[in-house]
mmCIF file of the C-alpha atoms, coordinates in Angstrom:
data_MODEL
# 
_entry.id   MODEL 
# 
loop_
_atom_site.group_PDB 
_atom_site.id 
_atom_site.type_symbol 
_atom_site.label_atom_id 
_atom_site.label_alt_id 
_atom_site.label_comp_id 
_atom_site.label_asym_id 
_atom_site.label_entity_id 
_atom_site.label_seq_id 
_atom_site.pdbx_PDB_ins_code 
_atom_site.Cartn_x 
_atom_site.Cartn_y 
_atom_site.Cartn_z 
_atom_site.occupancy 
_atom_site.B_iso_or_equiv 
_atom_site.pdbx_formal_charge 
_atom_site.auth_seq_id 
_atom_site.auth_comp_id 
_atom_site.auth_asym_id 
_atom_site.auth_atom_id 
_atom_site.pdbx_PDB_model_num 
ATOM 1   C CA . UNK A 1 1   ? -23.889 30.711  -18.113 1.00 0.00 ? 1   UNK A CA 1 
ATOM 2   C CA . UNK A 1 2   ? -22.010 30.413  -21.595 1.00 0.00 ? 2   UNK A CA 1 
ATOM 3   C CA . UNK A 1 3   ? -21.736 27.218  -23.039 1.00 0.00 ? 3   UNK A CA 1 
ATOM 4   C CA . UNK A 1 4   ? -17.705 27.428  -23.476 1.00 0.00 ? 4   UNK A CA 1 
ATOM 5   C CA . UNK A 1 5   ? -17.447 28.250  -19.775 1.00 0.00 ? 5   UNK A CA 1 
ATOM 6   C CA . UNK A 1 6   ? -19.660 25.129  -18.818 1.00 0.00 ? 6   UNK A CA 1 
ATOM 7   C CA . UNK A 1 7   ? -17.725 23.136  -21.153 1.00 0.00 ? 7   UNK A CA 1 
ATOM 8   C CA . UNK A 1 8   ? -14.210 24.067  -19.619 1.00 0.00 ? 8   UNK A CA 1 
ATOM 9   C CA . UNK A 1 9   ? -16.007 23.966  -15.683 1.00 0.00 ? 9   UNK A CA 1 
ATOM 10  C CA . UNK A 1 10  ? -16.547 20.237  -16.790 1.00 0.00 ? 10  UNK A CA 1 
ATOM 11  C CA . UNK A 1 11  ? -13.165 19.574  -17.924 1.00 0.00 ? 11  UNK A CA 1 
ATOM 12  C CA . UNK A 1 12  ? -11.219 20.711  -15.611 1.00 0.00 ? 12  UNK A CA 1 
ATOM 13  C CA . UNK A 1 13  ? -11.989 18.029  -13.063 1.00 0.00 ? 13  UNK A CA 1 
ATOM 14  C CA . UNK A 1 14  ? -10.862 15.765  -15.990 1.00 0.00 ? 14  UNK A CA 1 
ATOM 15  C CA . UNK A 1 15  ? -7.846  16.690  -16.801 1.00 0.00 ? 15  UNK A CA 1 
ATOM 16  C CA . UNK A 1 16  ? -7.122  17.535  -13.172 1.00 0.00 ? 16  UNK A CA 1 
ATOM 17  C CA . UNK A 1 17  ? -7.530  13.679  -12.257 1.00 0.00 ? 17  UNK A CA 1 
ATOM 18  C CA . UNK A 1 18  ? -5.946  12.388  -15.397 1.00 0.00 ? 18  UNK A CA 1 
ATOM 19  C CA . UNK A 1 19  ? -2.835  14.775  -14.617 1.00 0.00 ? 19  UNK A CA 1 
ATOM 20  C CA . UNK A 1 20  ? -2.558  12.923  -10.799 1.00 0.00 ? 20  UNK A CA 1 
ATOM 21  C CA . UNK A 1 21  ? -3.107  9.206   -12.765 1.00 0.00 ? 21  UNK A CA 1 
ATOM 22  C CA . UNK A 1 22  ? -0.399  10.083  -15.276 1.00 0.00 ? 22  UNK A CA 1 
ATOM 23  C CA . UNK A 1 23  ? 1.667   11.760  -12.120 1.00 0.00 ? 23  UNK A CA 1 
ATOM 24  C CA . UNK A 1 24  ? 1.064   7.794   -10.164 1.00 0.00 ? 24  UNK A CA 1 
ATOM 25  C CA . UNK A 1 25  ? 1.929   5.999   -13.226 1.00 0.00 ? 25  UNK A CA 1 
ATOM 26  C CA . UNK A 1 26  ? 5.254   7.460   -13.691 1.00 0.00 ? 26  UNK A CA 1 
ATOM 27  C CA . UNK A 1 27  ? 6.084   7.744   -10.122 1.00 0.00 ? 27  UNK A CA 1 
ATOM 28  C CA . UNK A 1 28  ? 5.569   4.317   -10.015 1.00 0.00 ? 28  UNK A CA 1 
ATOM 29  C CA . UNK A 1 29  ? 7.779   3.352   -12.889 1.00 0.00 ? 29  UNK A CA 1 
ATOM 30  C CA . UNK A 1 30  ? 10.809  5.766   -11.839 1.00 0.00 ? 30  UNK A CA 1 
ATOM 31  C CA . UNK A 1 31  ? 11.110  3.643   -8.916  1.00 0.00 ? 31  UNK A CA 1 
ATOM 32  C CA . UNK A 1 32  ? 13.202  0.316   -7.816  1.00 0.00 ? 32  UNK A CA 1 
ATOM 33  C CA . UNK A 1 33  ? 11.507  -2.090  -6.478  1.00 0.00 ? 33  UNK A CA 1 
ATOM 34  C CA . UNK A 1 34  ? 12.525  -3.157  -2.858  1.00 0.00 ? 34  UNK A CA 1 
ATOM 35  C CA . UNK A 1 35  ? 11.152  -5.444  -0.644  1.00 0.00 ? 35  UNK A CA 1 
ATOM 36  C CA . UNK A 1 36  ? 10.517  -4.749  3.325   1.00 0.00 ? 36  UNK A CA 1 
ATOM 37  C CA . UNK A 1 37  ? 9.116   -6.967  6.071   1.00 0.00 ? 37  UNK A CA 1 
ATOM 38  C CA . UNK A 1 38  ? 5.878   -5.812  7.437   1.00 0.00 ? 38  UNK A CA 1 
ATOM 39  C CA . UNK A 1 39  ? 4.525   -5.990  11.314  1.00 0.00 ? 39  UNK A CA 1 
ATOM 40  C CA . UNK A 1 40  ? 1.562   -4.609  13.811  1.00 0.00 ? 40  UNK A CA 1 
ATOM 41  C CA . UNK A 1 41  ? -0.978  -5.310  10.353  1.00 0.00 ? 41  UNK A CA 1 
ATOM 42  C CA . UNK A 1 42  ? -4.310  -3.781  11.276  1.00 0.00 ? 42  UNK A CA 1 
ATOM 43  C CA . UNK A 1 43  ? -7.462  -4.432  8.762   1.00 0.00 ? 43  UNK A CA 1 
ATOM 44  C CA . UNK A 1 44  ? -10.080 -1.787  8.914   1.00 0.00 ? 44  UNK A CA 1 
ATOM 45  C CA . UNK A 1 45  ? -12.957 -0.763  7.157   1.00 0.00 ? 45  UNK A CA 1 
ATOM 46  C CA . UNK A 1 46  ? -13.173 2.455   6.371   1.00 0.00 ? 46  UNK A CA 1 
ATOM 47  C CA . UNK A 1 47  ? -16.588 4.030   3.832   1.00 0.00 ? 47  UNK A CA 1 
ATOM 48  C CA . UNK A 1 48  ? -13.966 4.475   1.303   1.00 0.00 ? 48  UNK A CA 1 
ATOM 49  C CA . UNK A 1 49  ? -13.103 1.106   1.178   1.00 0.00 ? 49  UNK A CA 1 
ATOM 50  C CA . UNK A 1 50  ? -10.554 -1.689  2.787   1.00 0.00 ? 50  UNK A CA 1 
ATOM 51  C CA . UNK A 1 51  ? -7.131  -1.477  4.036   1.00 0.00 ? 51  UNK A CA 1 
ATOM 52  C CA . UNK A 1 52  ? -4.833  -2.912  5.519   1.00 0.00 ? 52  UNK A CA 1 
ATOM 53  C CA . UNK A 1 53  ? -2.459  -0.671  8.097   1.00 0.00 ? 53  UNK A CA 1 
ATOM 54  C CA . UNK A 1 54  ? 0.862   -1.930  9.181   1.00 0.00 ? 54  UNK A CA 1 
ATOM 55  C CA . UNK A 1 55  ? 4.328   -0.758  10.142  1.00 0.00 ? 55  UNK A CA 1 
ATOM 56  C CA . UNK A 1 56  ? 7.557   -1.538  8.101   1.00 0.00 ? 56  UNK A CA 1 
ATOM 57  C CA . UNK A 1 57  ? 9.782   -3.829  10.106  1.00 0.00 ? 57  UNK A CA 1 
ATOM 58  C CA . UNK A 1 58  ? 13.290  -2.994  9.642   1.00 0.00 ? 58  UNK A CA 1 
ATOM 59  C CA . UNK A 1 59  ? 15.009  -5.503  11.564  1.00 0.00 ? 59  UNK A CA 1 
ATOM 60  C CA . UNK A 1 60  ? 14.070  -8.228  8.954   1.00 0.00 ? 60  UNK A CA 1 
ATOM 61  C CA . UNK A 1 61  ? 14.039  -5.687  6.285   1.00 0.00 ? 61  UNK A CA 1 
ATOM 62  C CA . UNK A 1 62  ? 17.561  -6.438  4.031   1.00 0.00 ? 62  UNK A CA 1 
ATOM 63  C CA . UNK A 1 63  ? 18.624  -2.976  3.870   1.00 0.00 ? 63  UNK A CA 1 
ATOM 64  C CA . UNK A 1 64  ? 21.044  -3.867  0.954   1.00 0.00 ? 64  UNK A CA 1 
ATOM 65  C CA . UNK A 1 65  ? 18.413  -3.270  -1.813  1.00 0.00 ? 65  UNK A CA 1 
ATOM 66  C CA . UNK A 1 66  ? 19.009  0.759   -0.749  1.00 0.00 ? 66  UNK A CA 1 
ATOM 67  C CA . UNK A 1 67  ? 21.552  3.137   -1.704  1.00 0.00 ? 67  UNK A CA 1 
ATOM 68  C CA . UNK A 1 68  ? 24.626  2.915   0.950   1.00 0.00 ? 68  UNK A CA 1 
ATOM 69  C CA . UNK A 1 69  ? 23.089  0.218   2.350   1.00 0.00 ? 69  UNK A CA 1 
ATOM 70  C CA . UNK A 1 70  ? 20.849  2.197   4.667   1.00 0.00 ? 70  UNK A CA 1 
ATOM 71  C CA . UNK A 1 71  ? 17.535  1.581   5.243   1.00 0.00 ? 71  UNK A CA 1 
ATOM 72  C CA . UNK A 1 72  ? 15.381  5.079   4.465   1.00 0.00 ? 72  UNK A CA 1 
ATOM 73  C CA . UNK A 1 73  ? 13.293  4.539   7.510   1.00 0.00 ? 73  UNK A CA 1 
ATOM 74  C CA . UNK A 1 74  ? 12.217  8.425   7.386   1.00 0.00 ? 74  UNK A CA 1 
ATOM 75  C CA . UNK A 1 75  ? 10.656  8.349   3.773   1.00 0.00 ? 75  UNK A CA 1 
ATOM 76  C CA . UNK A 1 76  ? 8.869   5.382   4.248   1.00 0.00 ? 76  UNK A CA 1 
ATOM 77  C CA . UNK A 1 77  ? 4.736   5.740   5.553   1.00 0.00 ? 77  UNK A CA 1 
ATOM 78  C CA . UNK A 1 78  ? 3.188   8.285   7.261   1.00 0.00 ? 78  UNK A CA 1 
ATOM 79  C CA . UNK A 1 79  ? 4.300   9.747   11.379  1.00 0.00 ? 79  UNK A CA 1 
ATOM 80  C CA . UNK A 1 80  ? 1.311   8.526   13.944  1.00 0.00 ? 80  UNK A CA 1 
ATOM 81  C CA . UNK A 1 81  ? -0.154  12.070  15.082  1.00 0.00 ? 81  UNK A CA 1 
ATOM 82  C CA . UNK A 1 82  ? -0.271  10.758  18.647  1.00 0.00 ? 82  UNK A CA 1 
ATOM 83  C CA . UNK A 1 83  ? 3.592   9.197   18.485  1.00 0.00 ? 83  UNK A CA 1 
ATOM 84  C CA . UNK A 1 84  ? 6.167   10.530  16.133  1.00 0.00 ? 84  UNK A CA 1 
ATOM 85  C CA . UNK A 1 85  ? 8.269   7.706   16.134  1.00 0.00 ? 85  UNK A CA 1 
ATOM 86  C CA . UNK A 1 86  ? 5.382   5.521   14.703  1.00 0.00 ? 86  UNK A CA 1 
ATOM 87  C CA . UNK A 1 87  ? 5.221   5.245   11.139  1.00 0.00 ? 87  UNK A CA 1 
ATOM 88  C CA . UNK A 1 88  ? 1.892   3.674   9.940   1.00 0.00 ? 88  UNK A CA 1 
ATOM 89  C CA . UNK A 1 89  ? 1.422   2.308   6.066   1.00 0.00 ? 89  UNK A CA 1 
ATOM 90  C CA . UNK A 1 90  ? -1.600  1.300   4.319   1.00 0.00 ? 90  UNK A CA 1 
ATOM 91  C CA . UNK A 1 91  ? -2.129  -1.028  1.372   1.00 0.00 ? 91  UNK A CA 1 
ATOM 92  C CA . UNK A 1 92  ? -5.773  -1.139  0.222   1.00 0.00 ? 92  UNK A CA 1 
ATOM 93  C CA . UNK A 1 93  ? -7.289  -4.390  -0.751  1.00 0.00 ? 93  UNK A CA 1 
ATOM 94  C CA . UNK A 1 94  ? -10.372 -5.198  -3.157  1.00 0.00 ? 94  UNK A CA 1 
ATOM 95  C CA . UNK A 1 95  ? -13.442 -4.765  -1.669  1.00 0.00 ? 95  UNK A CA 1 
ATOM 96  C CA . UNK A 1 96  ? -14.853 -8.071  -2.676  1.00 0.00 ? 96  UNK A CA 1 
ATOM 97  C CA . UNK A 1 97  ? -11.516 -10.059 -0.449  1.00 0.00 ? 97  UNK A CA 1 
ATOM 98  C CA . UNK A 1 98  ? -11.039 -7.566  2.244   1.00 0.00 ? 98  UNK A CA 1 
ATOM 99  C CA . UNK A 1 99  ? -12.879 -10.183 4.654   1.00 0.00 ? 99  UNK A CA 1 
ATOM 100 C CA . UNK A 1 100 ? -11.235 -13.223 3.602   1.00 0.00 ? 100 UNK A CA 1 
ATOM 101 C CA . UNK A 1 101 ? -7.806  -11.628 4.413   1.00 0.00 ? 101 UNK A CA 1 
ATOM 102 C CA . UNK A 1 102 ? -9.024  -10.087 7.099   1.00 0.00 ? 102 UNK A CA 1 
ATOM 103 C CA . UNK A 1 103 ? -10.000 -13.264 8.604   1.00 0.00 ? 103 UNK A CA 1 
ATOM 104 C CA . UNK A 1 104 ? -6.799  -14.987 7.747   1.00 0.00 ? 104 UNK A CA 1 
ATOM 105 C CA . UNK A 1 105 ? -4.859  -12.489 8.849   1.00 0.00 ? 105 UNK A CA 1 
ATOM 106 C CA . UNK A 1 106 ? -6.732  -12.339 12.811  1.00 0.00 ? 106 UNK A CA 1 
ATOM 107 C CA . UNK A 1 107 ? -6.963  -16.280 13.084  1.00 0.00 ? 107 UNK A CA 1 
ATOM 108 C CA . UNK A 1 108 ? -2.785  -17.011 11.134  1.00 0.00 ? 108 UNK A CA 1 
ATOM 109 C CA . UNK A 1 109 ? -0.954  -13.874 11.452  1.00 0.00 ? 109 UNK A CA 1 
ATOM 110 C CA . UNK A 1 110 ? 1.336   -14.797 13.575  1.00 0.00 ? 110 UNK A CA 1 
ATOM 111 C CA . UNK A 1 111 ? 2.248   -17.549 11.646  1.00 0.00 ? 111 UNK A CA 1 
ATOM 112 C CA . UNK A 1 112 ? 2.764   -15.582 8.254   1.00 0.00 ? 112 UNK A CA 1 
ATOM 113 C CA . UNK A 1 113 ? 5.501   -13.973 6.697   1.00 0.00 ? 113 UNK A CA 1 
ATOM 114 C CA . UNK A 1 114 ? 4.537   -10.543 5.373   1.00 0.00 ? 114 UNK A CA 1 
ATOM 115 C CA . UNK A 1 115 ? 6.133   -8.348  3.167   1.00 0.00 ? 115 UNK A CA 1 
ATOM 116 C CA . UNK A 1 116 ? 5.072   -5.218  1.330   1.00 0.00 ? 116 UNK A CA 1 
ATOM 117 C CA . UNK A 1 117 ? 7.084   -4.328  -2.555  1.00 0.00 ? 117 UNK A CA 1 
ATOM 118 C CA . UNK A 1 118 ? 7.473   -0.612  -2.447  1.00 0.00 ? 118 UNK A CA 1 
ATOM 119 C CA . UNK A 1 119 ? 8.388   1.335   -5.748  1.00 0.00 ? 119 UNK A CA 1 
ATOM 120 C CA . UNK A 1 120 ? 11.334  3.373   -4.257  1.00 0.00 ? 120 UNK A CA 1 
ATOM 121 C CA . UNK A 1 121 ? 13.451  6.445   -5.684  1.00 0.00 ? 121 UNK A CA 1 
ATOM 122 C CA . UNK A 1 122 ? 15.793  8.467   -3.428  1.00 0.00 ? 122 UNK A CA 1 
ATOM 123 C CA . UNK A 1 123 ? 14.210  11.642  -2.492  1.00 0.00 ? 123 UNK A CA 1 
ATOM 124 C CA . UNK A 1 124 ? 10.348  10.724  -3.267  1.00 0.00 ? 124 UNK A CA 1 
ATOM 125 C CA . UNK A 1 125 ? 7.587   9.160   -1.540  1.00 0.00 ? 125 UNK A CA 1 
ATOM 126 C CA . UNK A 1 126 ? 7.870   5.307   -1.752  1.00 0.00 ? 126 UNK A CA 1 
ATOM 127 C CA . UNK A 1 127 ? 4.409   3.894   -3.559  1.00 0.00 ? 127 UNK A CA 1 
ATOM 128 C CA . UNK A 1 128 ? 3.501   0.202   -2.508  1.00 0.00 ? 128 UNK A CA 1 
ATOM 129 C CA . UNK A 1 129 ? 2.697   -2.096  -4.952  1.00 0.00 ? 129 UNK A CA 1 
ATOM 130 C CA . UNK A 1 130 ? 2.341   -5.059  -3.738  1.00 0.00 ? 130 UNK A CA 1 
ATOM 131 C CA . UNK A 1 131 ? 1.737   -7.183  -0.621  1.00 0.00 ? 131 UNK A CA 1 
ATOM 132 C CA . UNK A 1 132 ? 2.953   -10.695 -0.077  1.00 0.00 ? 132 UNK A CA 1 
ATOM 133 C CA . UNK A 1 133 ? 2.025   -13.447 2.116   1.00 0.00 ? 133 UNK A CA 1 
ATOM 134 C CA . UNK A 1 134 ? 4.681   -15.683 2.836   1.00 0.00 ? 134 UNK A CA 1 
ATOM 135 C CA . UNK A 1 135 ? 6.612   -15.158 -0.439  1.00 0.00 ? 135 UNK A CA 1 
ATOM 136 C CA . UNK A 1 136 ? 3.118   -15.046 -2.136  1.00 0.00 ? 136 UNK A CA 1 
ATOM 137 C CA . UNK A 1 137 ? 0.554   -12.003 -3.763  1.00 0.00 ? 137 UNK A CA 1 
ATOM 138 C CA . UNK A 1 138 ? -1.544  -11.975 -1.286  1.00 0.00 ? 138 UNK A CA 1 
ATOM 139 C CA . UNK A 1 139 ? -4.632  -12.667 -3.680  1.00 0.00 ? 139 UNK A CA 1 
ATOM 140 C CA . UNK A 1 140 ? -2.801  -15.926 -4.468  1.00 0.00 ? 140 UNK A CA 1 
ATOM 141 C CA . UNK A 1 141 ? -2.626  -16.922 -0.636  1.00 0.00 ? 141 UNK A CA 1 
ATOM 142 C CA . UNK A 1 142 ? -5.977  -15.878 -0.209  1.00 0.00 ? 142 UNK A CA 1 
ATOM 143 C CA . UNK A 1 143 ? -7.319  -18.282 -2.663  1.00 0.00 ? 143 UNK A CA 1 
ATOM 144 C CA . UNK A 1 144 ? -5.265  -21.488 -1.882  1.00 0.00 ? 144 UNK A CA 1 
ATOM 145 C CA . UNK A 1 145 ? -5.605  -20.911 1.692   1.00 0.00 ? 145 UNK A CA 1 
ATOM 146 C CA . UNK A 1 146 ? -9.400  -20.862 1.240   1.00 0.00 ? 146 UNK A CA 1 
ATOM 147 C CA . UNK A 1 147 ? -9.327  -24.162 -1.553  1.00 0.00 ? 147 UNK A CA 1 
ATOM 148 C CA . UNK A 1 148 ? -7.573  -25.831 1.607   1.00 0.00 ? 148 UNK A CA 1 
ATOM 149 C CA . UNK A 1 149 ? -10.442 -25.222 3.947   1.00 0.00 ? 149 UNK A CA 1 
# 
């Protein structure tokens, strides 16, 4: 095989991912953040790594922060194969807390306020940024809530 051709064969992954980081960065940018109340959270582990799978809760969501007023219910998460009026969202979580929050979350969550911050732009694919536990990051609530016990 020619050298040149091995070269490009091994760059094109490269540039490939790079393009789809570049792609995340500014779609994550373009976008306003907004702020909706979360519900149904689910931690898993998956061989890829941690999540955590919830639904958006739009009855505590303030739908003000959107254009008109109206909440975009449709462009927010992914449809549930088995039900398509169930959207499910995941936010993945750092390998090395996935089971403190995971605990927290089984033994407190109905106790806790949680809310995911979305990067939102009309027409596109809302990217979440951030999850918060009552008001917090939810690294920071991890923490204190374990320095407390």
């Amino acid at each position: 095989m020619p050298k040149k051709l091995l070269i490009v064969l091994f760059l094109v992954p490269y540039f490939a991912l790079l393009s789809w980081v570049i792609y995340l960065y500014f779609q994550l940018h373009a976008g306003v953040d907004v702020k909706v109340a979360i519900q149904g959270y689910d931690p898993r582990h998956l061989l890829a790594g941690r999540y955590v799978e919830y639904m958006v809760d739009w009855e505590k969501t303030d739908c003000s922060q959107f254009e008109n007023s109206v909440c975009p219910k449709e462009e927010f998460c992914e449809k549930v194969r088995y039900n398509s009026d169930v959207r499910l969202c995941r936010f993945y979580i750092n390998e090395d807390m996935a089971d403190r929050l995971q605990r927290i979350l089984w033994n407190n969550g109905k106790d806790l306020n949680l809310e995911a911050v979305f990067s939102y732009k009309n027409g596109s694919k809302p990217l979440a940024k951030q999850m918060l536990i009552n008001g917090k990051d939810w690294r920071e609530f991890v923490k204190k809530e374990e320095a407390t016990h």
